[in-house]
Amino acid sequence: MIINKVKGLRGEINVASDKSISHRGVIIGAISKGTTLVENFLMGEDCLSTISCFEKMGVEIIIKGNSVTIEGNGLHGLKASNEVLYTGNSGTTTRLLCGLLAPQNFNSTIDGDASIRKRPMNRVIKPLSEMGAHIEGKNAGYAPIHIKGSKLNGIEYTMPVASAQLKSSIILAGLYAFGQTKIKEPISSRNHTEIMLNGFGGNIRSDDNAVIVNPVEELYGNRISVPGDISSAAFFLVGGLIVPNSEIVIKNVGLNKTRTGIIDVLKSMGGSITIENINNEIEPSADIIVKSSELKGIEVSGDLIPRLIDEIPIIAVAAAFAKGTTVIKNAEELKVKESNRIEAMENELKKANVDIIGTDDGFIINGGKNVLGANFETYNDHRIAMSMTILALAADGESKIQNPDCIKISYPEFFDTLRRISL
Ligand code: S3P
């Protein structure tokens, strides 16, 4: 894909639907009794992987336009798959399935693509084994993962990392365990699993930094309308800020507080971002208006990191165009995402003449130098590909984005929307 500088980004857009909520709609719908309707479902490859896994376990799922109807089998109605459950590129599908399938009365094998096979699964294998699961990964902790379904007991577990995938995996296992499960998090991560389960008749309580799972007899199907994904909106937020003469209205973006770190950071950098038409549901949403702004460097660290973990590559792009130094710390988790995002962004931003040093847990970026177009690798990572595309819109000279197709993982309409608002 060849990208050149644009003269502005202007218009009203909807972004891709929330990936985390779409996954959970299928997973929780499948184990609920009755019908679940997920409207505005994300038809990205990751969420389609989740659908395909549940179809293999005997769940009837009908896709019509952007809606997905799941005829749930109830809490104890999943069936053994006679094939490997292939999760593609999706960490969320892989880790949540581990927790859900460990307590079933059948065996399963879960496997994914080359990236999934490199991502650490020990973080879920360890607590699930403590609950009594028979779960094994290759080379002590990687996919393919073999699960021998067994009865589990509730545990008290302190998570070593803030991760919603890990937390959700333990929550799903806890639904089937004997007794209560208590999960402590070092820092709160996204809470979509807890919210949705409670909306389907679950009994999950959240204290300051602990989640308590009380098993229930049954969950019941429900109707969900998925808001826009703030992690996808982030690319247009930064595009709108760094491309001069821009003004974008992004409609109906999910603003769950565990996800809005990107807005706090871009505002602290001096970005003009306003929020309108707030819809105060349990999963709140609103329209966001962004206008071109002069940005300044800041520090991003600590409790903020889990609230913007997927947005760090695009924050690095914003930092490249900001005056002064941006320091990103405590984000070592970036090394085990779809690619090693510290290494990937350091390599690619260097090609664009950006003064960046990758550290063990983030970056130091001295922004404000002339940013140049170049031939960018994407490491088969959708968020690296979208980040470098946005940079290219404001960089001098032509850019090439290698393997732009990986964007379909989370945002199939990305280039169409971008073309429509580019001047
Ligand atoms: C997700 C949790 C986050 C995030 C991922 C989606 C989820 O991962 O990076 O894109 O839906 O639970 P971690 O749980 O590994 O932090």
CSV table of C-alpha atoms and ligand atoms in Angstrom, one decimal:
chain,number,residue,atom,x,y,z
A,1,MET,CA,0.0,0.0,0.0
A,2,ILE,CA,1.5,3.4,-1.0
A,3,ILE,CA,0.6,6.3,1.2
A,4,ASN,CA,1.3,10.0,0.6
A,5,LYS,CA,0.9,13.1,2.8
A,6,VAL,CA,-2.7,14.4,2.9
A,7,LYS,CA,-3.9,18.0,3.2
A,8,GLY,CA,-6.3,17.2,6.0
A,9,LEU,CA,-8.6,14.6,7.5
A,10,ARG,CA,-12.2,15.9,7.6
A,11,GLY,CA,-15.6,14.3,8.1
A,12,GLU,CA,-17.8,12.1,10.3
A,13,ILE,CA,-17.0,8.5,10.7
A,14,ASN,CA,-17.9,5.3,12.6
A,15,VAL,CA,-15.0,3.1,13.5
A,16,ALA,CA,-14.7,-0.7,13.8
A,17,SER,CA,-16.8,-2.2,16.6
A,18,ASP,CA,-15.1,-3.1,19.8
A,19,LYS,CA,-13.1,-6.3,19.5
A,20,SER,CA,-13.0,-7.2,23.2
A,21,ILE,CA,-16.8,-6.9,23.5
A,22,SER,CA,-17.5,-8.8,20.3
A,23,HIS,CA,-15.4,-11.8,21.4
A,24,ARG,CA,-17.2,-11.9,24.7
A,25,GLY,CA,-20.6,-11.6,23.1
A,26,VAL,CA,-20.0,-14.9,21.3
A,27,ILE,CA,-18.2,-16.7,24.2
A,28,ILE,CA,-20.8,-15.7,26.9
A,29,GLY,CA,-23.7,-16.1,24.5
A,30,ALA,CA,-22.6,-19.7,23.7
A,31,ILE,CA,-22.7,-20.8,27.3
A,32,SER,CA,-25.9,-19.0,28.1
A,33,LYS,CA,-29.4,-20.5,27.8
A,34,GLY,CA,-31.5,-19.1,25.0
A,35,THR,CA,-30.7,-16.7,22.2
A,36,THR,CA,-28.1,-13.9,22.3
A,37,LEU,CA,-28.2,-11.2,19.7
A,38,VAL,CA,-25.0,-9.2,19.2
A,39,GLU,CA,-25.6,-6.1,17.1
A,40,ASN,CA,-22.8,-4.2,15.4
A,41,PHE,CA,-20.5,-7.2,15.8
A,42,LEU,CA,-16.9,-6.7,14.7
A,43,MET,CA,-16.5,-8.8,11.5
A,44,GLY,CA,-12.6,-8.8,11.9
A,45,GLU,CA,-10.6,-12.0,11.6
A,46,ASP,CA,-10.0,-12.4,15.3
A,47,CYS,CA,-13.7,-12.4,16.2
A,48,LEU,CA,-14.5,-14.7,13.3
A,49,SER,CA,-11.9,-17.1,14.8
A,50,THR,CA,-14.0,-17.1,18.0
A,51,ILE,CA,-17.2,-17.8,16.1
A,52,SER,CA,-15.6,-20.7,14.2
A,53,CYS,CA,-14.3,-22.3,17.5
A,54,PHE,CA,-17.8,-22.3,19.0
A,55,GLU,CA,-19.4,-23.7,15.9
A,56,LYS,CA,-16.9,-26.6,16.2
A,57,MET,CA,-18.2,-27.1,19.7
A,58,GLY,CA,-21.8,-27.5,18.6
A,59,VAL,CA,-23.1,-23.9,18.9
A,60,GLU,CA,-25.4,-22.6,16.2
A,61,ILE,CA,-24.3,-19.1,15.2
A,62,ILE,CA,-26.0,-17.1,12.4
A,63,ILE,CA,-24.4,-14.0,10.9
A,64,LYS,CA,-26.7,-11.5,9.1
A,65,GLY,CA,-25.2,-8.2,8.1
A,66,ASN,CA,-23.4,-6.9,11.1
A,67,SER,CA,-25.5,-8.9,13.6
A,68,VAL,CA,-24.7,-12.3,15.1
A,69,THR,CA,-27.3,-14.5,16.7
A,70,ILE,CA,-26.0,-17.2,19.0
A,71,GLU,CA,-28.3,-20.0,20.0
A,72,GLY,CA,-26.7,-20.7,23.4
A,73,ASN,CA,-26.2,-24.2,24.7
A,74,GLY,CA,-26.4,-23.3,28.3
A,75,LEU,CA,-23.5,-23.5,30.9
A,76,HIS,CA,-23.0,-27.2,30.4
A,77,GLY,CA,-24.0,-27.6,26.8
A,78,LEU,CA,-20.7,-27.3,24.8
A,79,LYS,CA,-19.7,-30.4,22.9
A,80,ALA,CA,-16.2,-31.8,22.2
A,81,SER,CA,-14.8,-30.6,18.9
A,82,ASN,CA,-13.4,-33.3,16.7
A,83,GLU,CA,-11.0,-30.9,15.2
A,84,VAL,CA,-8.3,-28.6,16.7
A,85,LEU,CA,-9.8,-25.3,17.8
A,86,TYR,CA,-7.9,-22.9,15.6
A,87,THR,CA,-7.7,-19.4,17.1
A,88,GLY,CA,-5.8,-17.7,14.3
A,89,ASN,CA,-4.0,-14.6,15.5
A,90,SER,CA,-6.3,-14.0,18.5
A,91,GLY,CA,-4.8,-14.0,22.0
A,92,THR,CA,-8.2,-13.2,23.5
A,93,THR,CA,-9.8,-16.3,21.9
A,94,THR,CA,-6.8,-18.5,22.9
A,95,ARG,CA,-6.6,-17.5,26.5
A,96,LEU,CA,-10.3,-17.2,27.2
A,97,LEU,CA,-10.9,-20.6,25.7
A,98,CYS,CA,-8.2,-22.2,28.0
A,99,GLY,CA,-10.2,-21.0,31.0
A,100,LEU,CA,-13.6,-22.0,29.6
A,101,LEU,CA,-12.5,-25.4,28.3
A,102,ALA,CA,-10.5,-26.6,31.4
A,103,PRO,CA,-13.6,-27.4,33.4
A,104,GLN,CA,-15.7,-29.1,30.6
A,105,ASN,CA,-16.3,-32.8,30.6
A,106,PHE,CA,-14.4,-33.3,27.3
A,107,ASN,CA,-10.9,-32.8,25.9
A,108,SER,CA,-9.8,-30.0,23.6
A,109,THR,CA,-6.8,-28.9,21.6
A,110,ILE,CA,-6.3,-25.2,21.0
A,111,ASP,CA,-3.8,-23.8,18.4
A,112,GLY,CA,-3.2,-20.6,16.5
A,113,ASP,CA,-0.9,-19.0,13.9
A,114,ALA,CA,2.9,-18.4,14.1
A,115,SER,CA,2.4,-15.3,16.4
A,116,ILE,CA,0.1,-17.1,18.8
A,117,ARG,CA,2.6,-20.0,19.0
A,118,LYS,CA,5.2,-17.5,20.3
A,119,ARG,CA,2.9,-15.8,22.9
A,120,PRO,CA,3.2,-16.9,26.6
A,121,MET,CA,0.4,-19.2,27.7
A,122,ASN,CA,2.0,-20.1,31.0
A,123,ARG,CA,0.3,-17.1,32.6
A,124,VAL,CA,-3.1,-19.0,32.1
A,125,ILE,CA,-1.8,-22.5,32.5
A,126,LYS,CA,-0.4,-21.8,36.0
A,127,PRO,CA,-3.6,-20.6,37.8
A,128,LEU,CA,-5.8,-23.0,35.9
A,129,SER,CA,-3.5,-25.9,37.0
A,130,GLU,CA,-3.8,-24.6,40.6
A,131,MET,CA,-7.6,-24.9,40.2
A,132,GLY,CA,-7.1,-28.5,39.2
A,133,ALA,CA,-7.0,-28.2,35.4
A,134,HIS,CA,-5.1,-30.7,33.2
A,135,ILE,CA,-3.7,-28.3,30.7
A,136,GLU,CA,-0.4,-28.5,28.9
A,137,GLY,CA,1.3,-26.3,26.4
A,138,LYS,CA,4.3,-27.1,24.1
A,139,ASN,CA,7.7,-26.4,25.5
A,140,ALA,CA,6.3,-25.6,28.9
A,141,GLY,CA,3.8,-22.9,27.9
A,142,TYR,CA,3.1,-22.3,24.2
A,143,ALA,CA,0.3,-23.3,21.8
A,144,PRO,CA,-0.7,-25.9,20.8
A,145,ILE,CA,-2.4,-26.4,24.1
A,146,HIS,CA,-4.0,-29.7,25.2
A,147,ILE,CA,-6.7,-29.7,27.8
A,148,LYS,CA,-8.1,-32.8,29.5
A,149,GLY,CA,-11.5,-31.5,30.9
A,150,SER,CA,-11.7,-31.9,34.7
A,151,LYS,CA,-13.5,-30.7,37.8
A,152,LEU,CA,-12.0,-27.4,39.2
A,153,ASN,CA,-11.9,-25.8,42.6
A,154,GLY,CA,-12.1,-22.0,43.3
A,155,ILE,CA,-8.8,-20.4,44.3
A,156,GLU,CA,-7.4,-17.1,45.5
A,157,TYR,CA,-4.9,-15.9,42.9
A,158,THR,CA,-2.7,-12.8,42.6
A,159,MET,CA,-2.0,-12.1,39.0
A,160,PRO,CA,1.7,-11.3,38.2
A,161,VAL,CA,0.7,-9.0,35.3
A,162,ALA,CA,-2.3,-6.8,34.6
A,163,SER,CA,-4.0,-8.7,31.8
A,164,ALA,CA,-7.7,-8.8,31.0
A,165,GLN,CA,-7.1,-12.0,29.0
A,166,LEU,CA,-5.6,-13.7,32.0
A,167,LYS,CA,-8.3,-12.4,34.4
A,168,SER,CA,-11.1,-13.4,32.0
A,169,SER,CA,-9.6,-16.9,31.6
A,170,ILE,CA,-9.7,-17.4,35.4
A,171,ILE,CA,-13.2,-15.9,35.6
A,172,LEU,CA,-14.6,-18.3,33.0
A,173,ALA,CA,-13.0,-21.3,34.8
A,174,GLY,CA,-14.4,-19.9,38.1
A,175,LEU,CA,-17.9,-20.1,36.7
A,176,TYR,CA,-17.6,-23.9,36.8
A,177,ALA,CA,-15.5,-24.3,39.9
A,178,PHE,CA,-16.5,-25.6,43.3
A,179,GLY,CA,-16.5,-22.6,45.6
A,180,GLN,CA,-15.6,-19.0,45.1
A,181,THR,CA,-12.7,-17.7,43.0
A,182,LYS,CA,-10.9,-14.5,44.0
A,183,ILE,CA,-8.6,-12.8,41.6
A,184,LYS,CA,-6.3,-9.9,42.6
A,185,GLU,CA,-4.8,-7.7,39.9
A,186,PRO,CA,-1.7,-5.5,40.3
A,187,ILE,CA,-3.5,-2.8,38.3
A,188,SER,CA,-7.1,-2.9,37.0
A,189,SER,CA,-7.4,-4.1,33.4
A,190,ARG,CA,-10.5,-3.9,31.1
A,191,ASN,CA,-13.6,-5.3,32.8
A,192,HIS,CA,-15.8,-6.2,29.8
A,193,THR,CA,-16.1,-9.9,30.9
A,194,GLU,CA,-17.3,-9.0,34.4
A,195,ILE,CA,-19.9,-6.5,33.0
A,196,MET,CA,-21.2,-8.8,30.4
A,197,LEU,CA,-21.4,-11.9,32.7
A,198,ASN,CA,-23.4,-9.9,35.2
A,199,GLY,CA,-25.8,-8.8,32.4
A,200,PHE,CA,-26.4,-12.5,31.6
A,201,GLY,CA,-27.2,-13.5,35.1
A,202,GLY,CA,-23.7,-14.1,36.5
A,203,ASN,CA,-22.6,-13.2,40.0
A,204,ILE,CA,-19.2,-11.4,39.7
A,205,ARG,CA,-18.3,-8.7,42.3
A,206,SER,CA,-15.4,-6.3,41.9
A,207,ASP,CA,-13.6,-4.6,44.8
A,208,ASP,CA,-10.8,-2.1,44.3
A,209,ASN,CA,-8.3,-4.6,43.0
A,210,ALA,CA,-10.0,-7.9,43.3
A,211,VAL,CA,-12.7,-9.8,41.3
A,212,ILE,CA,-14.8,-12.4,43.1
A,213,VAL,CA,-16.5,-15.0,41.0
A,214,ASN,CA,-19.5,-16.9,42.5
A,215,PRO,CA,-20.6,-19.8,40.4
A,216,VAL,CA,-24.2,-19.7,39.2
A,217,GLU,CA,-26.5,-22.5,37.9
A,218,GLU,CA,-27.1,-21.0,34.6
A,219,LEU,CA,-26.5,-17.8,32.4
A,220,TYR,CA,-29.3,-16.4,30.2
A,221,GLY,CA,-29.0,-15.1,26.6
A,222,ASN,CA,-29.3,-11.3,26.2
A,223,ARG,CA,-29.1,-8.6,23.5
A,224,ILE,CA,-25.9,-6.5,23.1
A,225,SER,CA,-25.1,-3.6,20.9
A,226,VAL,CA,-21.4,-3.2,20.5
A,227,PRO,CA,-20.0,0.4,20.5
A,228,GLY,CA,-17.0,1.5,18.4
A,229,ASP,CA,-13.6,0.3,19.5
A,230,ILE,CA,-11.6,3.1,21.2
A,231,SER,CA,-8.5,1.2,20.2
A,232,SER,CA,-9.5,1.6,16.6
A,233,ALA,CA,-10.7,5.2,17.1
A,234,ALA,CA,-7.2,5.9,18.5
A,235,PHE,CA,-5.7,5.8,14.9
A,236,PHE,CA,-8.1,8.5,13.8
A,237,LEU,CA,-7.6,10.5,17.0
A,238,VAL,CA,-3.9,10.7,16.4
A,239,GLY,CA,-4.4,11.2,12.6
A,240,GLY,CA,-6.7,14.1,13.3
A,241,LEU,CA,-4.2,15.7,15.7
A,242,ILE,CA,-1.0,15.4,13.6
A,243,VAL,CA,-2.4,16.1,10.1
A,244,PRO,CA,-2.8,19.9,9.8
A,245,ASN,CA,-6.3,21.2,8.8
A,246,SER,CA,-8.1,18.2,10.3
A,247,GLU,CA,-11.4,17.8,12.1
A,248,ILE,CA,-13.0,14.4,12.6
A,249,VAL,CA,-16.2,13.4,14.4
A,250,ILE,CA,-16.0,9.8,15.5
A,251,LYS,CA,-19.5,8.5,16.3
A,252,ASN,CA,-20.4,6.1,19.1
A,253,VAL,CA,-17.1,5.1,20.6
A,254,GLY,CA,-17.0,2.9,23.7
A,255,LEU,CA,-15.7,4.9,26.7
A,256,ASN,CA,-15.4,2.2,29.4
A,257,LYS,CA,-13.1,3.8,32.0
A,258,THR,CA,-10.7,0.9,31.9
A,259,ARG,CA,-10.1,1.8,28.2
A,260,THR,CA,-9.9,5.6,28.0
A,261,GLY,CA,-6.2,6.2,28.9
A,262,ILE,CA,-5.6,7.2,25.3
A,263,ILE,CA,-7.9,10.2,25.7
A,264,ASP,CA,-6.3,11.3,28.9
A,265,VAL,CA,-2.8,11.1,27.3
A,266,LEU,CA,-3.7,12.9,24.0
A,267,LYS,CA,-5.3,15.7,26.0
A,268,SER,CA,-2.3,16.0,28.3
A,269,MET,CA,-0.1,16.2,25.1
A,270,GLY,CA,-2.2,19.3,24.2
A,271,GLY,CA,-4.7,17.6,21.8
A,272,SER,CA,-8.0,19.2,21.1
A,273,ILE,CA,-10.4,16.4,21.9
A,274,THR,CA,-14.0,16.9,22.9
A,275,ILE,CA,-16.7,14.4,23.9
A,276,GLU,CA,-20.4,14.8,23.0
A,277,ASN,CA,-23.7,12.9,23.1
A,278,ILE,CA,-22.7,10.7,26.0
A,279,ASN,CA,-24.7,7.5,26.4
A,280,ASN,CA,-24.4,6.4,30.0
A,281,GLU,CA,-25.0,2.6,29.6
A,282,ILE,CA,-23.0,0.1,31.7
A,283,GLU,CA,-20.7,0.1,28.7
A,284,PRO,CA,-20.8,3.9,28.1
A,285,SER,CA,-20.2,5.4,24.6
A,286,ALA,CA,-20.1,8.9,23.1
A,287,ASP,CA,-19.0,10.9,20.0
A,288,ILE,CA,-15.5,12.2,20.0
A,289,ILE,CA,-14.4,15.3,18.1
A,290,VAL,CA,-10.7,15.8,17.3
A,291,LYS,CA,-9.0,18.8,15.7
A,292,SER,CA,-5.4,19.3,14.5
A,293,SER,CA,-3.2,20.4,17.5
A,294,GLU,CA,0.3,21.3,18.4
A,295,LEU,CA,1.4,18.4,20.7
A,296,LYS,CA,4.0,18.3,23.5
A,297,GLY,CA,5.8,15.3,24.9
A,298,ILE,CA,4.8,13.7,28.2
A,299,GLU,CA,5.5,10.7,30.5
A,300,VAL,CA,3.1,7.7,30.2
A,301,SER,CA,3.5,5.1,32.9
A,302,GLY,CA,2.1,3.2,35.9
A,303,ASP,CA,-1.7,2.7,36.3
A,304,LEU,CA,-2.3,4.3,32.9
A,305,ILE,CA,-0.6,1.5,31.0
A,306,PRO,CA,-3.3,-1.2,31.1
A,307,ARG,CA,-5.9,1.5,30.2
A,308,LEU,CA,-4.0,2.2,26.9
A,309,ILE,CA,-1.9,-0.9,26.3
A,310,ASP,CA,-3.0,-1.4,22.7
A,311,GLU,CA,-2.7,2.3,21.9
A,312,ILE,CA,1.0,2.6,22.7
A,313,PRO,CA,2.2,2.2,19.1
A,314,ILE,CA,0.0,5.0,17.9
A,315,ILE,CA,1.0,7.1,21.0
A,316,ALA,CA,4.6,6.7,19.8
A,317,VAL,CA,3.5,8.2,16.4
A,318,ALA,CA,1.9,11.1,18.2
A,319,ALA,CA,5.1,11.6,20.2
A,320,ALA,CA,7.2,11.7,17.0
A,321,PHE,CA,5.2,14.8,16.0
A,322,ALA,CA,5.2,16.4,19.5
A,323,LYS,CA,7.7,19.0,20.7
A,324,GLY,CA,9.9,17.6,23.5
A,325,THR,CA,10.4,14.2,25.0
A,326,THR,CA,7.8,11.5,25.5
A,327,VAL,CA,8.8,8.7,27.9
A,328,ILE,CA,6.7,5.5,28.0
A,329,LYS,CA,7.5,3.2,30.9
A,330,ASN,CA,6.2,0.0,32.6
A,331,ALA,CA,4.9,-1.3,29.3
A,332,GLU,CA,7.0,-4.5,29.1
A,333,GLU,CA,3.8,-6.4,28.0
A,334,LEU,CA,4.3,-4.8,24.6
A,335,LYS,CA,7.0,-7.4,23.9
A,336,VAL,CA,4.5,-10.2,24.0
A,337,LYS,CA,1.7,-8.8,21.9
A,338,GLU,CA,0.9,-9.8,18.2
A,339,SER,CA,4.5,-8.7,17.6
A,340,ASN,CA,7.3,-7.4,19.9
A,341,ARG,CA,5.8,-3.8,19.6
A,342,ILE,CA,8.8,-2.1,21.3
A,343,GLU,CA,11.2,-3.5,18.8
A,344,ALA,CA,8.8,-3.0,15.8
A,345,MET,CA,8.0,0.6,16.6
A,346,GLU,CA,11.7,1.4,17.3
A,347,ASN,CA,12.8,-0.1,14.0
A,348,GLU,CA,10.0,1.6,11.9
A,349,LEU,CA,10.1,5.0,13.5
A,350,LYS,CA,13.9,5.1,13.1
A,351,LYS,CA,13.3,4.6,9.3
A,352,ALA,CA,11.0,7.7,9.5
A,353,ASN,CA,13.9,9.8,10.9
A,354,VAL,CA,12.4,9.8,14.4
A,355,ASP,CA,14.7,10.1,17.4
A,356,ILE,CA,13.6,7.0,19.4
A,357,ILE,CA,15.2,4.7,21.8
A,358,GLY,CA,13.5,1.4,22.7
A,359,THR,CA,13.9,0.5,26.4
A,360,ASP,CA,13.2,-2.7,28.3
A,361,ASP,CA,9.7,-1.5,29.2
A,362,GLY,CA,8.8,1.2,26.6
A,363,PHE,CA,10.4,4.1,24.6
A,364,ILE,CA,12.0,7.4,24.8
A,365,ILE,CA,11.1,9.6,21.9
A,366,ASN,CA,12.5,13.1,21.3
A,367,GLY,CA,9.8,14.5,19.0
A,368,GLY,CA,9.5,17.4,16.6
A,369,LYS,CA,12.2,16.4,14.1
A,370,ASN,CA,11.2,16.3,10.4
A,371,VAL,CA,9.3,12.9,10.0
A,372,LEU,CA,10.0,11.2,6.6
A,373,GLY,CA,8.1,8.6,4.6
A,374,ALA,CA,9.8,5.2,4.2
A,375,ASN,CA,9.2,1.6,3.4
A,376,PHE,CA,7.6,0.2,6.5
A,377,GLU,CA,7.4,-3.4,7.7
A,378,THR,CA,4.3,-4.4,9.7
A,379,TYR,CA,5.5,-7.6,11.4
A,380,ASN,CA,2.0,-9.1,10.5
A,381,ASP,CA,0.7,-6.9,13.3
A,382,HIS,CA,-2.5,-5.0,12.6
A,383,ARG,CA,-1.7,-2.2,15.1
A,384,ILE,CA,1.8,-1.6,13.7
A,385,ALA,CA,0.4,-1.4,10.2
A,386,MET,CA,-2.3,1.1,11.1
A,387,SER,CA,0.2,3.2,13.2
A,388,MET,CA,2.7,3.5,10.3
A,389,THR,CA,-0.2,4.3,7.9
A,390,ILE,CA,-1.3,7.3,10.1
A,391,LEU,CA,2.4,8.4,10.4
A,392,ALA,CA,2.6,8.3,6.6
A,393,LEU,CA,-0.3,10.7,6.2
A,394,ALA,CA,1.7,13.5,8.0
A,395,ALA,CA,5.2,12.5,6.9
A,396,ASP,CA,7.2,14.2,4.1
A,397,GLY,CA,7.6,12.0,1.0
A,398,GLU,CA,6.0,8.7,-0.1
A,399,SER,CA,5.6,5.7,2.3
A,400,LYS,CA,5.0,2.0,1.6
A,401,ILE,CA,3.1,-0.2,4.1
A,402,GLN,CA,4.1,-3.9,3.6
A,403,ASN,CA,1.4,-6.5,4.1
A,404,PRO,CA,-1.4,-4.1,4.9
A,405,ASP,CA,-3.8,-7.0,4.8
A,406,CYS,CA,-3.0,-7.8,8.5
A,407,ILE,CA,-5.2,-4.9,9.4
A,408,LYS,CA,-8.3,-7.1,8.8
A,409,ILE,CA,-7.6,-8.7,12.1
A,410,SER,CA,-9.3,-5.8,13.9
A,411,TYR,CA,-10.4,-3.2,11.3
A,412,PRO,CA,-11.4,-4.5,7.8
A,413,GLU,CA,-12.8,-1.0,6.8
A,414,PHE,CA,-9.7,1.0,7.9
A,415,PHE,CA,-8.5,2.1,4.5
A,416,ASP,CA,-12.0,2.7,3.1
A,417,THR,CA,-12.8,5.1,6.0
A,418,LEU,CA,-9.4,6.8,5.7
A,419,ARG,CA,-9.8,7.4,1.9
A,420,ARG,CA,-13.2,8.9,2.5
A,421,ILE,CA,-12.0,11.6,4.9
A,422,SER,CA,-8.6,12.3,3.3
A,423,LEU,CA,-8.2,15.6,1.5
B,1,S3P,C1,-7.7,-7.9,25.5
B,1,S3P,C2,-6.8,-7.6,26.5
B,1,S3P,C3,-5.5,-7.0,26.3
B,1,S3P,C4,-5.4,-6.4,24.9
B,1,S3P,C5,-6.0,-7.3,23.9
B,1,S3P,C6,-7.4,-7.6,24.1
B,1,S3P,C7,-9.0,-8.5,25.9
B,1,S3P,O1,-4.5,-8.0,26.4
B,1,S3P,O2,-4.0,-6.1,24.6
B,1,S3P,O3,-5.9,-6.6,22.6
B,1,S3P,O4,-9.9,-8.5,25.0
B,1,S3P,O5,-9.1,-9.0,27.0
B,1,S3P,P1,-3.9,-8.5,27.8
B,1,S3P,O6,-4.9,-9.1,28.6
B,1,S3P,O7,-2.8,-9.5,27.4
B,1,S3P,O8,-3.3,-7.3,28.5
